[in-house]
mmCIF file of C-alpha atoms in Angstrom:
data_model
loop_
_atom_site.group_PDB
_atom_site.id
_atom_site.type_symbol
_atom_site.label_atom_id
_atom_site.label_comp_id
_atom_site.label_asym_id
_atom_site.label_seq_id
_atom_site.Cartn_x
_atom_site.Cartn_y
_atom_site.Cartn_z
ATOM 1 C CA UNK A 983 112.406 112.957 153.409
ATOM 2 C CA UNK A 984 110.778 112.547 149.790
ATOM 3 C CA UNK A 985 112.330 110.808 147.154
ATOM 4 C CA UNK A 986 111.953 112.081 143.528
ATOM 5 C CA UNK A 987 111.954 110.041 140.534
ATOM 6 C CA UNK A 988 112.859 112.142 137.258
ATOM 7 C CA UNK A 989 111.999 110.608 134.196
ATOM 8 C CA UNK A 990 113.538 111.718 130.799
ATOM 9 C CA UNK A 991 111.604 114.010 128.813
ATOM 10 C CA UNK A 992 111.771 113.633 125.180
ATOM 11 C CA UNK A 993 110.774 116.184 122.873
ATOM 12 C CA UNK A 994 110.260 115.543 119.337
ATOM 13 C CA UNK A 995 110.226 118.533 117.048
ATOM 14 C CA UNK A 996 109.477 118.848 113.647
ATOM 15 C CA UNK A 997 111.085 121.794 111.672
ATOM 16 C CA UNK A 998 109.601 122.847 108.436
ATOM 17 C CA UNK A 999 112.124 123.971 105.920
ATOM 18 C CA UNK A 1000 111.377 125.229 102.572
ATOM 19 C CA UNK A 1001 112.495 122.767 99.818
ATOM 20 C CA UNK A 1002 115.330 125.436 98.406
ATOM 21 C CA UNK A 1003 116.658 125.795 101.479
ATOM 22 C CA UNK A 1004 116.593 122.157 102.574
ATOM 23 C CA UNK A 1005 118.418 121.385 99.055
ATOM 24 C CA UNK A 1006 120.927 124.285 100.048
ATOM 25 C CA UNK A 1007 121.431 122.683 103.548
ATOM 26 C CA UNK A 1008 122.170 119.422 101.830
ATOM 27 C CA UNK A 1009 124.595 120.564 99.348
ATOM 28 C CA UNK A 1010 126.378 122.456 102.250
ATOM 29 C CA UNK A 1011 126.455 119.157 104.087
ATOM 30 C CA UNK A 1012 127.770 117.171 101.249
ATOM 31 C CA UNK A 1013 130.543 119.802 100.478
ATOM 32 C CA UNK A 1014 131.784 119.518 104.049
ATOM 33 C CA UNK A 1015 131.862 115.819 104.097
ATOM 34 C CA UNK A 1016 133.304 115.245 100.702
ATOM 35 C CA UNK A 1017 135.318 117.843 99.610
ATOM 36 C CA UNK A 1018 138.516 116.486 100.562
ATOM 37 C CA UNK A 1019 138.009 112.954 98.586
ATOM 38 C CA UNK A 1020 140.886 111.712 96.428
ATOM 39 C CA UNK A 1021 139.985 111.344 92.864
ATOM 40 C CA UNK A 1022 141.224 108.723 90.623
ATOM 41 C CA UNK A 1023 141.031 109.428 86.836
ATOM 42 C CA UNK A 1024 141.146 106.300 84.714
ATOM 43 C CA UNK A 1025 141.064 106.703 80.503
ATOM 44 C CA UNK A 1026 139.385 103.954 78.769
ATOM 45 C CA UNK A 1027 139.597 103.270 75.137
ATOM 46 C CA UNK A 1028 137.491 100.557 73.642
ATOM 47 C CA UNK A 1029 135.596 99.983 70.645
ATOM 48 C CA UNK A 1030 132.980 102.814 71.332
ATOM 49 C CA UNK A 1031 135.787 105.347 71.724
ATOM 50 C CA UNK A 1032 137.403 107.053 74.660
ATOM 51 C CA UNK A 1033 136.040 107.735 77.649
ATOM 52 C CA UNK A 1034 136.820 108.709 81.584
ATOM 53 C CA UNK A 1035 135.833 107.012 84.623
ATOM 54 C CA UNK A 1036 136.614 108.994 87.662
ATOM 55 C CA UNK A 1037 136.765 107.152 91.214
ATOM 56 C CA UNK A 1038 136.054 109.273 94.323
ATOM 57 C CA UNK A 1039 137.702 107.838 97.413
ATOM 58 C CA UNK A 1040 137.075 108.703 100.810
ATOM 59 C CA UNK A 1041 139.489 106.651 102.965
ATOM 60 C CA UNK A 1042 137.261 103.506 103.276
ATOM 61 C CA UNK A 1043 137.354 102.991 99.363
ATOM 62 C CA UNK A 1044 135.432 104.197 96.372
ATOM 63 C CA UNK A 1045 132.276 105.926 97.376
ATOM 64 C CA UNK A 1046 131.285 107.593 94.164
ATOM 65 C CA UNK A 1047 132.156 106.857 90.559
ATOM 66 C CA UNK A 1048 131.412 109.092 87.439
ATOM 67 C CA UNK A 1049 131.720 108.004 83.733
ATOM 68 C CA UNK A 1050 131.496 110.804 81.381
ATOM 69 C CA UNK A 1051 130.302 108.826 78.347
ATOM 70 C CA UNK A 1052 126.822 108.345 79.683
ATOM 71 C CA UNK A 1053 127.194 111.224 82.403
ATOM 72 C CA UNK A 1054 126.308 108.569 84.984
ATOM 73 C CA UNK A 1055 127.135 109.290 88.721
ATOM 74 C CA UNK A 1056 127.096 105.702 91.170
ATOM 75 C CA UNK A 1057 127.059 106.488 94.723
ATOM 76 C CA UNK A 1058 126.684 104.392 97.956
ATOM 77 C CA UNK A 1059 125.326 104.421 101.179
ATOM 78 C CA UNK A 1060 128.225 106.469 102.376
ATOM 79 C CA UNK A 1061 127.354 109.646 100.338
ATOM 80 C CA UNK A 1062 123.308 109.436 101.317
ATOM 81 C CA UNK A 1063 123.956 108.927 104.928
ATOM 82 C CA UNK A 1064 124.641 112.313 106.009
ATOM 83 C CA UNK A 1065 121.494 113.461 104.403
ATOM 84 C CA UNK A 1066 118.973 110.881 106.342
ATOM 85 C CA UNK A 1067 117.546 113.601 108.676
ATOM 86 C CA UNK A 1068 116.471 115.714 105.645
ATOM 87 C CA UNK A 1069 113.674 113.712 104.901
ATOM 88 C CA UNK A 1070 114.236 113.092 101.187
ATOM 89 C CA UNK A 1071 112.777 110.292 99.145
ATOM 90 C CA UNK A 1072 115.091 108.175 97.313
ATOM 91 C CA UNK A 1073 114.512 110.190 94.170
ATOM 92 C CA UNK A 1074 114.732 113.589 95.736
ATOM 93 C CA UNK A 1075 118.137 112.283 97.332
ATOM 94 C CA UNK A 1076 119.675 110.950 93.956
ATOM 95 C CA UNK A 1077 118.473 114.515 92.800
ATOM 96 C CA UNK A 1078 119.919 116.812 95.162
ATOM 97 C CA UNK A 1079 123.256 114.693 95.130
ATOM 98 C CA UNK A 1080 123.482 114.681 91.329
ATOM 99 C CA UNK A 1081 122.922 118.735 91.299
ATOM 100 C CA UNK A 1082 125.294 119.046 94.058
ATOM 101 C CA UNK A 1083 128.048 116.817 92.226
ATOM 102 C CA UNK A 1084 127.619 118.657 88.643
ATOM 103 C CA UNK A 1085 127.891 122.079 90.560
ATOM 104 C CA UNK A 1086 130.915 121.059 92.688
ATOM 105 C CA UNK A 1087 132.835 119.006 90.455
ATOM 106 C CA UNK A 1088 131.671 120.976 87.332
ATOM 107 C CA UNK A 1089 130.802 117.877 85.431
ATOM 108 C CA UNK A 1090 127.277 117.164 83.873
ATOM 109 C CA UNK A 1091 125.001 114.194 85.606
ATOM 110 C CA UNK A 1092 122.185 112.863 83.742
ATOM 111 C CA UNK A 1093 121.409 110.192 86.111
ATOM 112 C CA UNK A 1094 122.344 108.971 89.549
ATOM 113 C CA UNK A 1095 122.205 105.371 90.665
ATOM 114 C CA UNK A 1096 122.560 104.237 94.292
ATOM 115 C CA UNK A 1097 124.369 100.886 94.359
ATOM 116 C CA UNK A 1098 125.938 98.789 97.383
ATOM 117 C CA UNK A 1099 129.506 99.755 98.347
ATOM 118 C CA UNK A 1100 131.122 96.573 97.276
ATOM 119 C CA UNK A 1101 130.200 97.158 93.780
ATOM 120 C CA UNK A 1102 132.013 100.094 93.731
ATOM 121 C CA UNK A 1103 135.210 98.632 95.123
#
């Protein structure tokens, strides 16, 4: 009787996706992942004037924060992690997340900054 040893075969496939399709897929993933976040709106008045800061919570703390004065979105690794398989450069990742945020929350974003999660909390 012959014994057979079966080795696992790993197939690595590279799928080419057009950039607009990739961005559409990324935005769909972001919507699925983050559409149920809790928003905490904070109104601030200081010497410069009034502003609004919105903190977005996912159950593990704040993962995104938006400030309307400079139209800045701060994100942490929890937001970028679902898109790791789509081979974005860091700048492309910020761009697609900023576009998604503007479209989904109807708030203008001029810049996106990736920060450590403990800075947001």
